[in-house]
């Protein structure tokens, strides 16, 4: 089978397309013929040795796939050969086949395409657990979403509207803001030209935002501390801006502010009930037509490095997906 392989922790430049033996599922695993794989910023971290659960080379990146089961290991009988599934993989998604624990797989609705399946779990799962479970966003509250045109940002906009919030989207430039508007944002703030703090305060009649969703960090986090409402909640999702902020505790004390971290993958091991319930809600919303992934580009497996480059350089909006022709993978 074909796979994109990382043999040294030198970043994207160390990735190469190789021919490998097809995986054999261990006890409790299934083998999936991959039809599509979502691309995430964390894929670049794992190739540099900077991911929190770091495998040693050689390995393939790729944390989320959609495909069909081609082999069922012992103890994985809840699925059958031919079942369409979405799977969260510790690594290995940039390949024609991957073996994954059965408890990391969910059945894919018949109406969902493989591309949507691969674009769905991480970005929607992250935003839903952040807003619904961690921040407990309520109908009628004001939600600010930073980086609102990115993979997780767009899903936070859509989920915020689904939960009944007024959504203020921030992004860099009118083109990216227009994407956020198309996904339901009520108000738009251009971080390139506008004073984020002043604009959010103005849009909330001076009160500030109830919940701020921040996958960017840096200066935007500083602005968030200054425009969050009394008893507001700031969600720390990531640091795509490159700077990890330091929090002056007196700001939290003055307005009774909660700063809430989210390590979404940890729920798979430490609180799977929350992740399972979240997926059930999200897939119901998808089938009902209430939410849908925004895929800005697809690349074949052979161009996976370029796909990842698009995400790392923040040139994409929404999700980038690798499509895989797995029709020959069972011959390797």
mmCIF file of C-alpha atoms in Angstrom:
data_model
loop_
_atom_site.group_PDB
_atom_site.id
_atom_site.type_symbol
_atom_site.label_atom_id
_atom_site.label_comp_id
_atom_site.label_asym_id
_atom_site.label_seq_id
_atom_site.Cartn_x
_atom_site.Cartn_y
_atom_site.Cartn_z
ATOM 1 C CA UNK A 1 0.000 0.000 0.000
ATOM 2 C CA UNK A 2 1.019 3.638 -0.447
ATOM 3 C CA UNK A 3 1.629 5.862 2.560
ATOM 4 C CA UNK A 4 3.217 9.198 3.407
ATOM 5 C CA UNK A 5 6.019 8.336 5.832
ATOM 6 C CA UNK A 6 7.985 10.429 8.321
ATOM 7 C CA UNK A 7 11.414 8.843 8.921
ATOM 8 C CA UNK A 8 13.061 11.778 10.701
ATOM 9 C CA UNK A 9 11.611 14.582 12.811
ATOM 10 C CA UNK A 10 12.500 17.405 10.447
ATOM 11 C CA UNK A 11 8.995 18.684 9.728
ATOM 12 C CA UNK A 12 7.076 18.595 6.480
ATOM 13 C CA UNK A 13 10.224 18.354 4.358
ATOM 14 C CA UNK A 14 10.935 14.947 5.888
ATOM 15 C CA UNK A 15 7.750 13.371 4.508
ATOM 16 C CA UNK A 16 7.877 11.040 1.508
ATOM 17 C CA UNK A 17 5.522 8.716 -0.360
ATOM 18 C CA UNK A 18 6.494 5.062 0.112
ATOM 19 C CA UNK A 19 5.203 1.550 -0.494
ATOM 20 C CA UNK A 20 4.581 -0.335 2.764
ATOM 21 C CA UNK A 21 2.985 -3.654 3.767
ATOM 22 C CA UNK A 22 -0.710 -3.352 4.549
ATOM 23 C CA UNK A 23 -1.386 -3.259 8.320
ATOM 24 C CA UNK A 24 -2.752 -6.276 10.174
ATOM 25 C CA UNK A 25 -5.345 -5.466 12.864
ATOM 26 C CA UNK A 26 -4.396 -6.468 16.403
ATOM 27 C CA UNK A 27 -6.871 -7.613 19.066
ATOM 28 C CA UNK A 28 -9.630 -5.006 19.355
ATOM 29 C CA UNK A 29 -8.721 -3.345 16.065
ATOM 30 C CA UNK A 30 -10.163 -3.066 12.581
ATOM 31 C CA UNK A 31 -8.331 -2.328 9.350
ATOM 32 C CA UNK A 32 -9.819 0.533 7.335
ATOM 33 C CA UNK A 33 -9.391 1.213 3.647
ATOM 34 C CA UNK A 34 -8.953 4.961 3.756
ATOM 35 C CA UNK A 35 -10.972 7.004 1.272
ATOM 36 C CA UNK A 36 -10.275 10.414 2.810
ATOM 37 C CA UNK A 37 -8.121 11.871 5.579
ATOM 38 C CA UNK A 38 -8.493 15.243 7.276
ATOM 39 C CA UNK A 39 -5.456 17.539 7.439
ATOM 40 C CA UNK A 40 -4.730 19.342 10.711
ATOM 41 C CA UNK A 41 -2.111 21.749 12.032
ATOM 42 C CA UNK A 42 -1.131 19.061 14.557
ATOM 43 C CA UNK A 43 0.041 16.900 11.634
ATOM 44 C CA UNK A 44 2.955 19.302 11.275
ATOM 45 C CA UNK A 45 3.736 19.162 15.003
ATOM 46 C CA UNK A 46 4.023 15.377 15.002
ATOM 47 C CA UNK A 47 6.494 15.535 12.096
ATOM 48 C CA UNK A 48 8.697 17.881 14.188
ATOM 49 C CA UNK A 49 8.552 15.802 17.367
ATOM 50 C CA UNK A 50 6.433 18.423 19.129
ATOM 51 C CA UNK A 51 3.143 16.579 19.600
ATOM 52 C CA UNK A 52 1.917 15.651 23.091
ATOM 53 C CA UNK A 53 1.678 11.933 22.187
ATOM 54 C CA UNK A 54 4.781 11.664 20.034
ATOM 55 C CA UNK A 55 5.517 8.435 18.124
ATOM 56 C CA UNK A 56 9.045 7.571 17.076
ATOM 57 C CA UNK A 57 9.801 7.370 13.337
ATOM 58 C CA UNK A 58 8.943 5.832 11.044
ATOM 59 C CA UNK A 59 5.229 6.688 11.070
ATOM 60 C CA UNK A 60 2.567 8.325 8.941
ATOM 61 C CA UNK A 61 0.744 11.478 10.081
ATOM 62 C CA UNK A 62 -3.039 11.697 10.015
ATOM 63 C CA UNK A 63 -5.470 11.779 12.945
ATOM 64 C CA UNK A 64 -8.890 11.420 11.259
ATOM 65 C CA UNK A 65 -10.020 9.205 8.414
ATOM 66 C CA UNK A 66 -13.177 8.030 6.705
ATOM 67 C CA UNK A 67 -13.339 4.739 4.877
ATOM 68 C CA UNK A 68 -14.615 1.188 4.862
ATOM 69 C CA UNK A 69 -13.588 -1.740 7.020
ATOM 70 C CA UNK A 70 -11.653 -4.411 5.138
ATOM 71 C CA UNK A 71 -10.583 -6.620 8.047
ATOM 72 C CA UNK A 72 -11.905 -7.168 11.576
ATOM 73 C CA UNK A 73 -9.548 -8.230 14.336
ATOM 74 C CA UNK A 74 -10.366 -10.434 17.287
ATOM 75 C CA UNK A 75 -12.624 -8.675 19.775
ATOM 76 C CA UNK A 76 -13.805 -6.029 17.291
ATOM 77 C CA UNK A 77 -17.026 -7.707 16.207
ATOM 78 C CA UNK A 78 -19.212 -4.617 16.659
ATOM 79 C CA UNK A 79 -18.259 -3.760 13.039
ATOM 80 C CA UNK A 80 -18.352 -5.867 9.887
ATOM 81 C CA UNK A 81 -16.319 -5.899 6.702
ATOM 82 C CA UNK A 82 -17.733 -3.256 4.373
ATOM 83 C CA UNK A 83 -19.032 -0.949 7.107
ATOM 84 C CA UNK A 84 -18.433 2.756 6.459
ATOM 85 C CA UNK A 85 -16.782 4.424 9.437
ATOM 86 C CA UNK A 86 -15.128 7.565 10.720
ATOM 87 C CA UNK A 87 -12.056 6.869 12.830
ATOM 88 C CA UNK A 88 -9.738 8.867 15.084
ATOM 89 C CA UNK A 89 -6.252 7.513 14.571
ATOM 90 C CA UNK A 90 -3.266 8.135 16.912
ATOM 91 C CA UNK A 91 -1.330 8.477 13.639
ATOM 92 C CA UNK A 92 -1.292 6.721 10.275
ATOM 93 C CA UNK A 93 -4.103 8.374 8.330
ATOM 94 C CA UNK A 94 -1.964 9.487 5.376
ATOM 95 C CA UNK A 95 -2.120 6.002 3.877
ATOM 96 C CA UNK A 96 -4.285 3.682 1.817
ATOM 97 C CA UNK A 97 -5.019 1.555 4.889
ATOM 98 C CA UNK A 98 -4.783 2.021 8.645
ATOM 99 C CA UNK A 99 -5.400 -0.242 11.637
ATOM 100 C CA UNK A 100 -7.235 1.432 14.515
ATOM 101 C CA UNK A 101 -8.831 0.435 17.809
ATOM 102 C CA UNK A 102 -12.519 -0.259 17.398
ATOM 103 C CA UNK A 103 -13.424 2.159 20.212
ATOM 104 C CA UNK A 104 -12.014 4.969 18.075
ATOM 105 C CA UNK A 105 -14.489 4.262 15.251
ATOM 106 C CA UNK A 106 -18.039 5.498 14.744
ATOM 107 C CA UNK A 107 -20.497 4.444 12.069
ATOM 108 C CA UNK A 108 -20.777 7.006 9.289
ATOM 109 C CA UNK A 109 -24.295 8.056 8.247
ATOM 110 C CA UNK A 110 -25.321 6.818 4.826
ATOM 111 C CA UNK A 111 -25.900 10.396 3.645
ATOM 112 C CA UNK A 112 -22.340 11.473 4.560
ATOM 113 C CA UNK A 113 -19.588 11.475 1.940
ATOM 114 C CA UNK A 114 -16.130 10.167 2.761
ATOM 115 C CA UNK A 115 -14.733 13.691 2.339
ATOM 116 C CA UNK A 116 -17.227 15.077 4.858
ATOM 117 C CA UNK A 117 -16.526 12.174 7.197
ATOM 118 C CA UNK A 118 -12.794 12.906 7.203
ATOM 119 C CA UNK A 119 -13.367 16.643 7.674
ATOM 120 C CA UNK A 120 -15.808 16.183 10.534
ATOM 121 C CA UNK A 121 -14.526 14.704 13.815
ATOM 122 C CA UNK A 122 -11.663 16.887 15.035
ATOM 123 C CA UNK A 123 -12.948 20.352 14.149
ATOM 124 C CA UNK A 124 -16.598 19.748 15.050
ATOM 125 C CA UNK A 125 -15.696 17.590 18.056
ATOM 126 C CA UNK A 126 -13.288 20.214 19.404
ATOM 127 C CA UNK A 127 -15.724 23.093 19.053
ATOM 128 C CA UNK A 128 -18.731 21.200 20.357
ATOM 129 C CA UNK A 129 -17.098 19.890 23.532
ATOM 130 C CA UNK A 130 -15.492 23.296 24.094
ATOM 131 C CA UNK A 131 -18.733 25.261 23.796
ATOM 132 C CA UNK A 132 -21.313 22.734 25.008
ATOM 133 C CA UNK A 133 -19.411 20.873 27.727
ATOM 134 C CA UNK A 134 -16.569 23.117 28.901
ATOM 135 C CA UNK A 135 -17.946 26.656 28.546
ATOM 136 C CA UNK A 136 -21.619 25.593 28.776
ATOM 137 C CA UNK A 137 -22.632 28.240 26.253
ATOM 138 C CA UNK A 138 -26.295 29.171 26.667
ATOM 139 C CA UNK A 139 -28.890 30.514 24.267
ATOM 140 C CA UNK A 140 -28.903 34.303 24.242
ATOM 141 C CA UNK A 141 -25.243 34.674 25.228
ATOM 142 C CA UNK A 142 -22.622 36.411 23.100
ATOM 143 C CA UNK A 143 -19.850 34.263 21.635
ATOM 144 C CA UNK A 144 -16.675 35.639 20.062
ATOM 145 C CA UNK A 145 -14.805 33.278 17.733
ATOM 146 C CA UNK A 146 -11.230 34.213 16.866
ATOM 147 C CA UNK A 147 -9.704 32.759 13.710
ATOM 148 C CA UNK A 148 -13.268 32.254 12.541
ATOM 149 C CA UNK A 149 -12.403 31.216 8.980
ATOM 150 C CA UNK A 150 -10.123 28.358 10.003
ATOM 151 C CA UNK A 151 -10.947 24.701 10.496
ATOM 152 C CA UNK A 152 -12.086 24.864 14.116
ATOM 153 C CA UNK A 153 -13.176 28.502 13.891
ATOM 154 C CA UNK A 154 -15.870 27.886 11.299
ATOM 155 C CA UNK A 155 -17.285 24.994 13.289
ATOM 156 C CA UNK A 156 -17.371 27.170 16.422
ATOM 157 C CA UNK A 157 -19.404 29.751 14.506
ATOM 158 C CA UNK A 158 -21.872 27.110 13.284
ATOM 159 C CA UNK A 159 -22.173 25.376 16.675
ATOM 160 C CA UNK A 160 -22.524 28.694 18.482
ATOM 161 C CA UNK A 161 -25.501 29.546 16.282
ATOM 162 C CA UNK A 162 -26.936 26.067 16.773
ATOM 163 C CA UNK A 163 -26.732 26.587 20.548
ATOM 164 C CA UNK A 164 -28.561 29.908 20.254
ATOM 165 C CA UNK A 165 -25.746 32.425 20.774
ATOM 166 C CA UNK A 166 -25.081 35.723 19.048
ATOM 167 C CA UNK A 167 -21.773 35.140 17.258
ATOM 168 C CA UNK A 168 -19.058 37.719 16.627
ATOM 169 C CA UNK A 169 -16.416 36.409 14.224
ATOM 170 C CA UNK A 170 -12.886 37.773 13.981
ATOM 171 C CA UNK A 171 -10.526 37.011 11.106
ATOM 172 C CA UNK A 172 -7.738 38.547 9.067
ATOM 173 C CA UNK A 173 -9.215 40.166 5.960
ATOM 174 C CA UNK A 174 -12.599 40.501 4.230
ATOM 175 C CA UNK A 175 -12.374 37.266 2.264
ATOM 176 C CA UNK A 176 -11.981 35.171 5.399
ATOM 177 C CA UNK A 177 -14.688 37.141 7.194
ATOM 178 C CA UNK A 178 -17.086 36.497 4.331
ATOM 179 C CA UNK A 179 -16.668 32.752 4.852
ATOM 180 C CA UNK A 180 -17.559 33.203 8.541
ATOM 181 C CA UNK A 181 -20.601 35.256 7.571
ATOM 182 C CA UNK A 182 -21.776 32.480 5.245
ATOM 183 C CA UNK A 183 -21.619 30.073 8.193
ATOM 184 C CA UNK A 184 -23.879 32.199 10.362
ATOM 185 C CA UNK A 185 -21.762 34.880 12.070
ATOM 186 C CA UNK A 186 -23.892 37.842 13.171
ATOM 187 C CA UNK A 187 -21.055 40.379 13.314
ATOM 188 C CA UNK A 188 -17.599 40.521 11.730
ATOM 189 C CA UNK A 189 -14.370 42.055 13.058
ATOM 190 C CA UNK A 190 -11.332 42.440 10.800
ATOM 191 C CA UNK A 191 -8.256 41.900 12.979
ATOM 192 C CA UNK A 192 -6.069 43.450 10.294
ATOM 193 C CA UNK A 193 -7.568 46.924 10.614
ATOM 194 C CA UNK A 194 -9.908 47.092 13.616
ATOM 195 C CA UNK A 195 -9.363 47.439 17.358
ATOM 196 C CA UNK A 196 -10.713 44.056 18.466
ATOM 197 C CA UNK A 197 -11.351 45.062 22.081
ATOM 198 C CA UNK A 198 -13.147 48.289 21.185
ATOM 199 C CA UNK A 199 -15.263 46.668 18.469
ATOM 200 C CA UNK A 200 -16.432 43.805 20.687
ATOM 201 C CA UNK A 201 -17.256 46.188 23.519
ATOM 202 C CA UNK A 202 -19.257 48.330 21.085
ATOM 203 C CA UNK A 203 -21.156 45.332 19.700
ATOM 204 C CA UNK A 204 -22.118 44.270 23.244
ATOM 205 C CA UNK A 205 -23.109 47.749 24.492
ATOM 206 C CA UNK A 206 -19.992 47.887 26.641
ATOM 207 C CA UNK A 207 -20.727 44.637 28.503
ATOM 208 C CA UNK A 208 -18.261 42.368 26.731
ATOM 209 C CA UNK A 209 -18.562 38.793 25.462
ATOM 210 C CA UNK A 210 -19.872 35.922 27.570
ATOM 211 C CA UNK A 211 -17.677 33.310 25.875
ATOM 212 C CA UNK A 212 -14.538 33.818 23.768
ATOM 213 C CA UNK A 213 -13.233 30.926 21.678
ATOM 214 C CA UNK A 214 -9.514 31.392 20.998
ATOM 215 C CA UNK A 215 -7.467 29.044 18.787
ATOM 216 C CA UNK A 216 -4.981 31.843 17.987
ATOM 217 C CA UNK A 217 -3.440 33.198 21.222
ATOM 218 C CA UNK A 218 -0.938 36.063 21.246
ATOM 219 C CA UNK A 219 -2.345 39.573 20.971
ATOM 220 C CA UNK A 220 -5.878 38.288 20.442
ATOM 221 C CA UNK A 221 -5.815 36.596 23.823
ATOM 222 C CA UNK A 222 -4.706 39.866 25.419
ATOM 223 C CA UNK A 223 -7.590 41.662 23.704
ATOM 224 C CA UNK A 224 -9.953 38.927 24.896
ATOM 225 C CA UNK A 225 -9.051 39.532 28.544
ATOM 226 C CA UNK A 226 -9.998 43.162 28.062
ATOM 227 C CA UNK A 227 -13.357 42.584 26.377
ATOM 228 C CA UNK A 228 -14.754 39.559 28.206
ATOM 229 C CA UNK A 229 -17.865 40.138 30.315
ATOM 230 C CA UNK A 230 -18.222 39.757 34.064
ATOM 231 C CA UNK A 231 -18.218 36.000 34.780
ATOM 232 C CA UNK A 232 -17.204 35.417 31.171
ATOM 233 C CA UNK A 233 -15.343 32.361 29.919
ATOM 234 C CA UNK A 234 -12.308 32.302 27.632
ATOM 235 C CA UNK A 235 -11.651 28.988 25.884
ATOM 236 C CA UNK A 236 -7.995 28.244 25.144
ATOM 237 C CA UNK A 237 -8.092 26.048 22.024
ATOM 238 C CA UNK A 238 -4.608 26.545 20.609
ATOM 239 C CA UNK A 239 -1.890 28.965 19.599
ATOM 240 C CA UNK A 240 -1.986 29.193 15.809
ATOM 241 C CA UNK A 241 -0.562 32.712 16.062
ATOM 242 C CA UNK A 242 2.649 31.220 17.405
ATOM 243 C CA UNK A 243 2.715 32.916 20.817
ATOM 244 C CA UNK A 244 1.558 31.228 24.024
ATOM 245 C CA UNK A 245 0.074 34.001 26.200
ATOM 246 C CA UNK A 246 0.904 34.561 29.853
ATOM 247 C CA UNK A 247 -2.177 35.377 31.936
ATOM 248 C CA UNK A 248 -2.073 38.159 34.547
ATOM 249 C CA UNK A 249 -4.190 36.691 37.351
ATOM 250 C CA UNK A 250 -5.481 40.080 38.478
ATOM 251 C CA UNK A 251 -7.477 40.357 35.241
ATOM 252 C CA UNK A 252 -9.266 37.125 36.128
ATOM 253 C CA UNK A 253 -9.973 38.293 39.662
ATOM 254 C CA UNK A 254 -11.419 41.696 38.774
ATOM 255 C CA UNK A 255 -14.173 40.337 36.507
ATOM 256 C CA UNK A 256 -14.489 36.773 37.872
ATOM 257 C CA UNK A 257 -13.253 35.389 34.557
ATOM 258 C CA UNK A 258 -12.774 31.685 33.823
ATOM 259 C CA UNK A 259 -9.970 30.683 31.453
ATOM 260 C CA UNK A 260 -10.773 27.163 30.291
ATOM 261 C CA UNK A 261 -8.347 24.852 28.517
ATOM 262 C CA UNK A 262 -9.376 22.155 26.077
ATOM 263 C CA UNK A 263 -7.390 19.032 25.226
ATOM 264 C CA UNK A 264 -10.031 17.406 23.053
ATOM 265 C CA UNK A 265 -8.199 14.111 22.279
ATOM 266 C CA UNK A 266 -7.941 13.393 26.018
ATOM 267 C CA UNK A 267 -11.675 12.654 26.148
ATOM 268 C CA UNK A 268 -11.164 9.498 24.086
ATOM 269 C CA UNK A 269 -9.204 7.979 26.989
ATOM 270 C CA UNK A 270 -10.224 9.903 30.118
ATOM 271 C CA UNK A 271 -13.926 10.643 29.602
ATOM 272 C CA UNK A 272 -15.191 8.754 26.530
ATOM 273 C CA UNK A 273 -18.837 9.213 27.586
ATOM 274 C CA UNK A 274 -18.603 12.936 26.838
ATOM 275 C CA UNK A 275 -17.004 12.320 23.445
ATOM 276 C CA UNK A 276 -19.605 9.691 22.544
ATOM 277 C CA UNK A 277 -22.513 11.941 23.507
ATOM 278 C CA UNK A 278 -20.962 14.831 21.602
ATOM 279 C CA UNK A 279 -20.611 12.761 18.428
ATOM 280 C CA UNK A 280 -24.211 11.570 18.717
ATOM 281 C CA UNK A 281 -25.443 15.161 18.876
ATOM 282 C CA UNK A 282 -23.200 16.333 16.041
ATOM 283 C CA UNK A 283 -24.152 13.497 13.684
ATOM 284 C CA UNK A 284 -27.835 14.135 14.379
ATOM 285 C CA UNK A 285 -27.300 17.780 13.457
ATOM 286 C CA UNK A 286 -25.451 16.749 10.288
ATOM 287 C CA UNK A 287 -28.187 14.358 9.153
ATOM 288 C CA UNK A 288 -30.767 17.086 9.814
ATOM 289 C CA UNK A 289 -28.781 19.494 7.639
ATOM 290 C CA UNK A 290 -28.008 21.904 10.494
ATOM 291 C CA UNK A 291 -24.205 21.654 10.177
ATOM 292 C CA UNK A 292 -21.853 20.713 7.375
ATOM 293 C CA UNK A 293 -18.066 20.725 6.975
ATOM 294 C CA UNK A 294 -16.586 23.463 4.822
ATOM 295 C CA UNK A 295 -13.873 21.882 2.669
ATOM 296 C CA UNK A 296 -11.769 24.490 0.906
ATOM 297 C CA UNK A 297 -9.468 22.079 -0.948
ATOM 298 C CA UNK A 298 -8.827 18.396 -1.593
ATOM 299 C CA UNK A 299 -5.524 16.827 -2.583
ATOM 300 C CA UNK A 300 -4.613 13.286 -3.665
ATOM 301 C CA UNK A 301 -2.376 11.277 -1.336
ATOM 302 C CA UNK A 302 0.597 11.948 -3.594
ATOM 303 C CA UNK A 303 0.222 15.698 -2.845
ATOM 304 C CA UNK A 304 -0.245 15.349 0.913
ATOM 305 C CA UNK A 305 2.801 17.503 1.663
ATOM 306 C CA UNK A 306 1.302 20.399 -0.284
ATOM 307 C CA UNK A 307 -2.018 19.891 1.514
ATOM 308 C CA UNK A 308 -0.306 20.138 4.888
ATOM 309 C CA UNK A 309 1.656 23.195 3.749
ATOM 310 C CA UNK A 310 -1.631 24.953 2.949
ATOM 311 C CA UNK A 311 -2.830 24.375 6.509
ATOM 312 C CA UNK A 312 0.440 25.297 8.233
ATOM 313 C CA UNK A 313 0.744 28.573 6.313
ATOM 314 C CA UNK A 314 -2.915 29.385 7.102
ATOM 315 C CA UNK A 315 -3.758 29.821 3.417
ATOM 316 C CA UNK A 316 -6.868 27.659 3.673
ATOM 317 C CA UNK A 317 -10.334 28.345 5.023
ATOM 318 C CA UNK A 318 -12.234 25.537 6.716
ATOM 319 C CA UNK A 319 -10.805 22.063 6.140
ATOM 320 C CA UNK A 320 -8.276 20.592 3.742
ATOM 321 C CA UNK A 321 -8.803 16.909 2.934
ATOM 322 C CA UNK A 322 -6.573 14.264 1.369
ATOM 323 C CA UNK A 323 -8.460 11.860 -0.883
ATOM 324 C CA UNK A 324 -7.118 8.341 -1.211
ATOM 325 C CA UNK A 325 -7.647 5.808 -3.962
ATOM 326 C CA UNK A 326 -7.657 2.653 -1.895
ATOM 327 C CA UNK A 327 -8.755 0.345 -4.707
ATOM 328 C CA UNK A 328 -5.285 -1.242 -4.971
ATOM 329 C CA UNK A 329 -4.385 -1.248 -1.301
ATOM 330 C CA UNK A 330 -5.342 -4.875 -0.713
ATOM 331 C CA UNK A 331 -2.758 -6.001 -3.274
ATOM 332 C CA UNK A 332 0.225 -4.825 -1.194
#
